[in-house]
Short mmCIF file of C-alpha atoms and ligand atoms in Angstrom, two decimals:
data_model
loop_
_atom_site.label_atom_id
_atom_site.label_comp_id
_atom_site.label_asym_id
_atom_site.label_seq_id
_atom_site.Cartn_x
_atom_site.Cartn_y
_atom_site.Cartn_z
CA UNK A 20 0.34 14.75 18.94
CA UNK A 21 2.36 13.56 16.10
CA UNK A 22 1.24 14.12 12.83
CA UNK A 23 3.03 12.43 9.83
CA UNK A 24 2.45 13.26 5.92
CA UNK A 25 0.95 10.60 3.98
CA UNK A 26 3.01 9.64 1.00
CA UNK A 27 0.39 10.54 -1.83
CA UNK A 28 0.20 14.15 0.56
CA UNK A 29 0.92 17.36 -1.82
CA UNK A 30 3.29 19.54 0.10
CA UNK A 31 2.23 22.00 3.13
CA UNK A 32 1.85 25.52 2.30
CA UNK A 33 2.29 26.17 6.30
CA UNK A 34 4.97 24.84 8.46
CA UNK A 35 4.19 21.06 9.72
CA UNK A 36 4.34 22.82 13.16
CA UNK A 37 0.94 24.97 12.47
CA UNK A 38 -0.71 22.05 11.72
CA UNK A 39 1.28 20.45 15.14
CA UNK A 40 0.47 23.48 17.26
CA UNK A 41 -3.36 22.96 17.10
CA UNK A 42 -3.46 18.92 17.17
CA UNK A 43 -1.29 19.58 20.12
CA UNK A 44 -4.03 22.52 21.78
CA UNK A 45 -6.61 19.71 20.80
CA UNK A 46 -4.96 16.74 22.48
CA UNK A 47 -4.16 18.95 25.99
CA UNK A 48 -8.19 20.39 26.31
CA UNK A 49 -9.23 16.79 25.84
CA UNK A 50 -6.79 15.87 28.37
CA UNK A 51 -5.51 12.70 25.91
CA UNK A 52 -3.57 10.72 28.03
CA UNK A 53 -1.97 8.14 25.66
CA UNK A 54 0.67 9.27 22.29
CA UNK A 55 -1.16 10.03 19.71
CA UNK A 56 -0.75 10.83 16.07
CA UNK A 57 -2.52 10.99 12.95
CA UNK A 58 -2.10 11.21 8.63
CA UNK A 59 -2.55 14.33 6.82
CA UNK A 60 -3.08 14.37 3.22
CA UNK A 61 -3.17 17.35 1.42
CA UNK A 62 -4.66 17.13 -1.65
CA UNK A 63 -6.60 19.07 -4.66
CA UNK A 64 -10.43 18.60 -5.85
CA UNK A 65 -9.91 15.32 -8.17
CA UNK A 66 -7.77 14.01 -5.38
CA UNK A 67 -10.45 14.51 -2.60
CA UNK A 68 -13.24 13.39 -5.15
CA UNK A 69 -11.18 10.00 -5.73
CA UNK A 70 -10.78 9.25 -1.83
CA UNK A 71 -14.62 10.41 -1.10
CA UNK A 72 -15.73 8.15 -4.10
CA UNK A 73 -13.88 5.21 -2.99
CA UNK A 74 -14.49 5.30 1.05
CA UNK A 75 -17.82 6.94 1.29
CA UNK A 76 -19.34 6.16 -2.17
CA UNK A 77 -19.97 9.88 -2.49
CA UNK A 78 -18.71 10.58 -6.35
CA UNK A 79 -18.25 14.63 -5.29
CA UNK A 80 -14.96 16.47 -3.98
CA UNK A 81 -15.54 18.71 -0.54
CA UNK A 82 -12.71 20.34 1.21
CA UNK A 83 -12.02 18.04 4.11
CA UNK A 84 -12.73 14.66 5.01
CA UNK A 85 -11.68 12.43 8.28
CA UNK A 86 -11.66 8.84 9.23
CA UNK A 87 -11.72 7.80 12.29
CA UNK A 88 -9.21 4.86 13.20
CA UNK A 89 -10.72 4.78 16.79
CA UNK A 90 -14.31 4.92 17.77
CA UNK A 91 -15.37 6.81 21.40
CA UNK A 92 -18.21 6.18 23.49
CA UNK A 93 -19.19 9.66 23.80
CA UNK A 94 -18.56 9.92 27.40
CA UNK A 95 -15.02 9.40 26.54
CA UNK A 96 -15.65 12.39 24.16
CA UNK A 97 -16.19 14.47 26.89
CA UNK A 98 -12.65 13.78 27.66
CA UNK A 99 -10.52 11.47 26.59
CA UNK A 100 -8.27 10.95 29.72
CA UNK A 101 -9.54 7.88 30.50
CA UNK A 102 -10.50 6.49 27.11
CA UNK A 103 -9.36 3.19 26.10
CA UNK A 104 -7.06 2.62 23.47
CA UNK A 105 -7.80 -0.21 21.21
CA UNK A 106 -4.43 -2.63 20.83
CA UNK A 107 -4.92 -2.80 17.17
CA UNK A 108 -4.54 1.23 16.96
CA UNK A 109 -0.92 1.26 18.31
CA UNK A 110 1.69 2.09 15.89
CA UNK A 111 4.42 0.20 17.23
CA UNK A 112 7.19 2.28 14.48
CA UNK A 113 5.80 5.80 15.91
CA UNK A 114 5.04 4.62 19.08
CA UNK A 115 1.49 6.42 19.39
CA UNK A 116 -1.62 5.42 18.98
CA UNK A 117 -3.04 5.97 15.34
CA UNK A 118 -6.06 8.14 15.37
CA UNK A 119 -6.96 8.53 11.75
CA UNK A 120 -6.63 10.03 8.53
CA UNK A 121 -7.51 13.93 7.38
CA UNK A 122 -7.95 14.72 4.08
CA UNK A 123 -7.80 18.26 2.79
CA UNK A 124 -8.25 20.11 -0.62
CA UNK A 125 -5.86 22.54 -0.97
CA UNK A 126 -7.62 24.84 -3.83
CA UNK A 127 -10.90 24.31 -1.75
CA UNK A 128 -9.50 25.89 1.55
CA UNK A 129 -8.00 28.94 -1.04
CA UNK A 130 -11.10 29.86 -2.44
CA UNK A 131 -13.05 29.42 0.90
CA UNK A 132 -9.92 31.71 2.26
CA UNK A 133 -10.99 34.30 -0.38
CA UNK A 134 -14.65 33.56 -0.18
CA UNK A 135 -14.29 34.77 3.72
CA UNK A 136 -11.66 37.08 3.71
CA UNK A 137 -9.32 35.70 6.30
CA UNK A 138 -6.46 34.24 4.66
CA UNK A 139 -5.37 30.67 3.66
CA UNK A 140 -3.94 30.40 6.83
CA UNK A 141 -6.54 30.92 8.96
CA UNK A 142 -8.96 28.51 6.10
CA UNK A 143 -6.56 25.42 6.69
CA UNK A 144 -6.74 25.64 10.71
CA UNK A 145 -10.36 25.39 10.41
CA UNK A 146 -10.53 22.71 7.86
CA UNK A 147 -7.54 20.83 10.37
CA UNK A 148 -9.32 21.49 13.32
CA UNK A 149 -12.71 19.99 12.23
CA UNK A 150 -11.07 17.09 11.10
CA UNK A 151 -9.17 16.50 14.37
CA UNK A 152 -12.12 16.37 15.98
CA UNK A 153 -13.82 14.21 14.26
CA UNK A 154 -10.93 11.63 15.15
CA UNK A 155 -11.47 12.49 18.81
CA UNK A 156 -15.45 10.99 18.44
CA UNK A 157 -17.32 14.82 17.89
CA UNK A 158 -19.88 14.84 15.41
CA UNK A 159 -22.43 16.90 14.11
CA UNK A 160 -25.48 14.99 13.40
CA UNK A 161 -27.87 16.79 15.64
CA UNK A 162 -27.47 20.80 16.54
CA UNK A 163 -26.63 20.30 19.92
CA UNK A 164 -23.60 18.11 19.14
CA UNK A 165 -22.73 20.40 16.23
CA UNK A 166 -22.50 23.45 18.87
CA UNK A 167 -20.42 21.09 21.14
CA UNK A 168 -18.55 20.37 18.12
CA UNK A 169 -18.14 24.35 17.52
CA UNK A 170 -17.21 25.13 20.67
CA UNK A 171 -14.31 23.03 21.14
CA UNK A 172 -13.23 23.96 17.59
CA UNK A 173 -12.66 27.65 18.62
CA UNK A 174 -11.55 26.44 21.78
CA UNK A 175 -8.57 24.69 20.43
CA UNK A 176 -7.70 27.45 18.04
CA UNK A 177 -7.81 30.03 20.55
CA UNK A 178 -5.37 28.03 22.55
CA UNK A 179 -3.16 26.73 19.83
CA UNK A 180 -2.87 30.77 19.18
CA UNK A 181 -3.99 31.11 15.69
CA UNK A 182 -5.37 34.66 15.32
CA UNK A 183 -5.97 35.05 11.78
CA UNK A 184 -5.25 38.83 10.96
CA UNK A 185 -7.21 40.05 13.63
CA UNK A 186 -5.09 42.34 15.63
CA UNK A 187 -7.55 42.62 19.08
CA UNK A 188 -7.18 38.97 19.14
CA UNK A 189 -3.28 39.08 19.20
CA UNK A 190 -2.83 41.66 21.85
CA UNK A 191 -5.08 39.73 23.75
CA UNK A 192 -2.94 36.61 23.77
CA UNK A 193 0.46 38.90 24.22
CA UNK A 194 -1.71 39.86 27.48
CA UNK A 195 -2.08 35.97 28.14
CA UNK A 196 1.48 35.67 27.66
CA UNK A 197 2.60 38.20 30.00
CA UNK A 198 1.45 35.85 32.82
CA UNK A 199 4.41 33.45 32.58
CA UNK A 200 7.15 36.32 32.46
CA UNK A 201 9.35 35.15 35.04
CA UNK A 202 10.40 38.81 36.36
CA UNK A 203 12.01 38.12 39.98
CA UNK A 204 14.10 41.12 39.55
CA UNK A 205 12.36 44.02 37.94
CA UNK A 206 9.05 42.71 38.66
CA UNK A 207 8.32 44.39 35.17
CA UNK A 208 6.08 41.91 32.82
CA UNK A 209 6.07 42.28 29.60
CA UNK A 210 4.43 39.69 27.02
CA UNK A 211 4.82 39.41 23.31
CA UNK A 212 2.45 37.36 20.68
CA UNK A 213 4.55 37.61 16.85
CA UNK A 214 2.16 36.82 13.96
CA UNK A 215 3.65 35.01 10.95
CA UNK A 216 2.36 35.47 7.46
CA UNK A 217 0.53 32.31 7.83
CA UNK A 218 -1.41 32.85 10.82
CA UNK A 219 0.46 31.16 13.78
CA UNK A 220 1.01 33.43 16.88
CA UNK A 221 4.55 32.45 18.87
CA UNK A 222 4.38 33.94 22.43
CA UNK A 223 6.93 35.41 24.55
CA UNK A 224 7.37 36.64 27.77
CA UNK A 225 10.29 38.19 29.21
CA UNK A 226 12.57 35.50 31.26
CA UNK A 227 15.06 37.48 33.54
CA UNK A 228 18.14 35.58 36.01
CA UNK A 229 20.20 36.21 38.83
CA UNK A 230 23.12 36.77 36.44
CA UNK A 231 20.94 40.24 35.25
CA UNK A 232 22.80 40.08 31.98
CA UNK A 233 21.28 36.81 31.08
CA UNK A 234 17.87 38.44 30.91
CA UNK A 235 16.00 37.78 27.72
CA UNK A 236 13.22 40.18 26.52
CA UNK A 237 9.26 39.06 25.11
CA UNK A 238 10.01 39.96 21.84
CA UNK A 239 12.67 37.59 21.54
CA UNK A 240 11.63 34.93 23.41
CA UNK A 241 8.64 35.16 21.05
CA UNK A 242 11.09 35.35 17.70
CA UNK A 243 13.05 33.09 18.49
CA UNK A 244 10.51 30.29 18.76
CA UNK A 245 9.31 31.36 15.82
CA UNK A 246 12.98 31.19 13.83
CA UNK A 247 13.23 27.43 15.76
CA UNK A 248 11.09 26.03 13.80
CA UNK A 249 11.14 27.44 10.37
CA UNK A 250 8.26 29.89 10.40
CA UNK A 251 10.64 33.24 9.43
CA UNK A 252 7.94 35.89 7.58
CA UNK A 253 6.10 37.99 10.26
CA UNK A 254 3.05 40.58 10.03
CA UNK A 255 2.56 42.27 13.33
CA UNK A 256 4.32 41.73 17.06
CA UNK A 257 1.82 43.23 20.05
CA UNK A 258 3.59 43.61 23.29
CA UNK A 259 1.94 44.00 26.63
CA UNK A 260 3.00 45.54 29.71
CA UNK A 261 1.83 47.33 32.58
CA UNK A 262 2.66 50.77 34.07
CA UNK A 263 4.90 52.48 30.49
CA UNK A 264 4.24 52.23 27.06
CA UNK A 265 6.40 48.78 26.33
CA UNK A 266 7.77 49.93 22.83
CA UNK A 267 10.78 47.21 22.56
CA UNK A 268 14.23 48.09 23.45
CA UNK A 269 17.15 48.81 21.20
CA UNK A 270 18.20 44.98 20.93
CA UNK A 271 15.03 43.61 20.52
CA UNK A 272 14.31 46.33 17.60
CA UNK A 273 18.00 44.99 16.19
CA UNK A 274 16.54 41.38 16.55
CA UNK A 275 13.22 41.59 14.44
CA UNK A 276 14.88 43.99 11.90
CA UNK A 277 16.81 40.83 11.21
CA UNK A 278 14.21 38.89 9.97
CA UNK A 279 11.43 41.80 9.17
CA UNK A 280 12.42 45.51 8.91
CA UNK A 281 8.86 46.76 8.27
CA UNK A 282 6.98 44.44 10.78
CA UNK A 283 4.02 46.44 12.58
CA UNK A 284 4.24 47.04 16.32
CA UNK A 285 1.04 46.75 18.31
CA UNK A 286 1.42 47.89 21.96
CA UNK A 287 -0.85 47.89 24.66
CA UNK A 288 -0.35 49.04 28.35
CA UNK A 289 -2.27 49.99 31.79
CA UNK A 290 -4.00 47.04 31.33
CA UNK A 291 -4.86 47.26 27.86
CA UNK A 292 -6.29 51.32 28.56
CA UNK A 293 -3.84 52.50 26.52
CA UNK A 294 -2.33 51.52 23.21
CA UNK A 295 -0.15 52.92 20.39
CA UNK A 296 0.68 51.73 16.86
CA UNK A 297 4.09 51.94 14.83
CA UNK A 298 6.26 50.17 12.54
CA UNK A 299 9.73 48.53 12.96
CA UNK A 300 11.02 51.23 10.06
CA UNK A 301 9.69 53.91 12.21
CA UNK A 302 11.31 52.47 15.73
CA UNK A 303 14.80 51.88 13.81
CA UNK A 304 15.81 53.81 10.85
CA UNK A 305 19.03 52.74 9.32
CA UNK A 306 18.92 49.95 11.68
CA UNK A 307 22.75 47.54 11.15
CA UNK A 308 23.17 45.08 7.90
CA UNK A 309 27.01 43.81 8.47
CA UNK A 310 27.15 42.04 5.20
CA UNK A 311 24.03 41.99 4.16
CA UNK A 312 23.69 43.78 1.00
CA UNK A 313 20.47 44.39 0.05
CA UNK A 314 18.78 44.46 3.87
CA UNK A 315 16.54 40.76 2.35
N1 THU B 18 11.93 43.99 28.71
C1 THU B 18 11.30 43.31 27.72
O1 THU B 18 10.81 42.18 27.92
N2 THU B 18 11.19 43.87 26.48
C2 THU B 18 11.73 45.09 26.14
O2 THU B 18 11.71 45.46 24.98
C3 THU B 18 12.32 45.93 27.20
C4 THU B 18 12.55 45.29 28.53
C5 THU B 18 12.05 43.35 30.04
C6 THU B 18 13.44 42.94 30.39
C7 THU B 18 13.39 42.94 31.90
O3 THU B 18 12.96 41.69 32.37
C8 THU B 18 12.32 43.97 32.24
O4 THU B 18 11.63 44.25 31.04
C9 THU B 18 12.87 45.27 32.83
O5 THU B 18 13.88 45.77 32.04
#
């Protein structure tokens, strides 16, 4: 799902690509069969108060708000595969179909972040996710839709891998990721979930080839999605394998030294019956700088 900035949008304290991740996790449960996108405006408490007052008549600021561009019969909630698109909703410049607008307050989601202890981060993909699905037709008028509502919210950010600072829930998805290492060879699995400061988990598994050499480890699989895209500030890596303890080889220490010398390494082995604790300073003292000066 595409998601575009509105103009009047302040700018995004997370990489466009958290937001992305979890309108994308969103769009794949409901099995949305058409391109999609929708507007983000990020905003403060007058500017929230000013869009409230004008399109709901409600003269108070909140921290989100969502307008549906499409309306769902709610069996199409239930899965919007085959919901119709209305012709008026297609955005012939993006090429998707224009789901609506989500508004967020940016100093609301900080002092809810506070409020709960669990990091702006974490705040923002709630606020996002509730919006999103309020474009996709959930609602939560009655408590039976607001569980269904619920559900599908933590749904979506389990799958879109945002784990707040919670570090049970990222070795569990470095377990989940182990299933795709492609491990022909060694038949060894290993699986990798990096945490950024902001809350996204990028997964790895290791990927190994018939030219041996060519093999590339979890842990940088996992980093190097992360570096793709912009997201470069890490808290923790968990790494998952089966029969030894999967601390990360000598390159792979190298590799995240790079980017975060004192990162936390979670592992977890014998199907999760064992598990250690360290630190990237720990694993690689007077790990190599070439010309970096000052190790930053
Ligand atoms: N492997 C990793 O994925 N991470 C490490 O830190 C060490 C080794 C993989 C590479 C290869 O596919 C398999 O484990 C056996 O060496």
């Amino acid at each position: 799902m595409r998601i575009v900035l509105t103009e009047g949008s302040q700018a995004t304290p997370v990489p466009l690509s958290f937001f992305e991740e979890i309108a994308a996790a969103a769009a794949c449960l409901e099995e949305v069969a058409e391109p999609v996108l929708l507007a983000l405006t990020l905003t403060d408490d007058v500017g929230i108060r000013a869009i409230n007052k004008q399109w709901r008549h409600l003269d108070a600021s909140t921290d989100v708000l969502s307008f549906p561009a499409v309306v769902f019969s709610p069996q199409e909630t239930a899965g919007l595969e085959q919901a119709s698109f209305p012709a008026d909703a297609w955005d012939s410049d993006e090429g998707a179909y224009f789901l609506g607008d989500i508004v967020i307050s940016l100093p609301a989601a900080f002092s809810q972040a506070e409020e709960y202890g669990h990091g702006m981060a974490r705040e923002l993909a709630y606020l996002f996710v509730h919006g999103v699905m309020h474009l996709m037709g959930y609602d939560h008028q009655n408590p039976e839709d607001k569980k269904q509502m619920r559900d599908m919210e933590e749904k979506t950010l389990a799958k879109a891998a945002v784990a707040g600072n919670d570090d049970q829930a990222l070795i569990k998805i470095a377990w989940e990721a182990r299933e795709y290492a492609y491990t022909p060879y060694s038949r060894y699995k290993v699986g990798a979930a990096l945490r950024s400061k902001n809350g996204q988990v990028y997964t790895g598994c290791n990927i190994e080839n018939a030219a041996f050499g060519l093999t590339n480890c979890a842990e940088r699989t996992a980093l190097f999605k992360a570096i793709s895209v912009g997201d470069t500030e890490f808290d923790a890596i968990a790494i998952t394998a089966d029969a030894t303890a999967p601390w990360p080889c000598g390159a792979c220490r190298q590799a995240l030294s790079e980017f975060v010398p004192g990162i936390r390494v979670l592992i977890s082995w014998n199907e999760g019956k064992e598990n250690a604790e360290s630190t990237l300073d720990q694993l690689l003292p007077h790990s190599f700088l070439g010309y970096k000066e000052d190790g930053q």
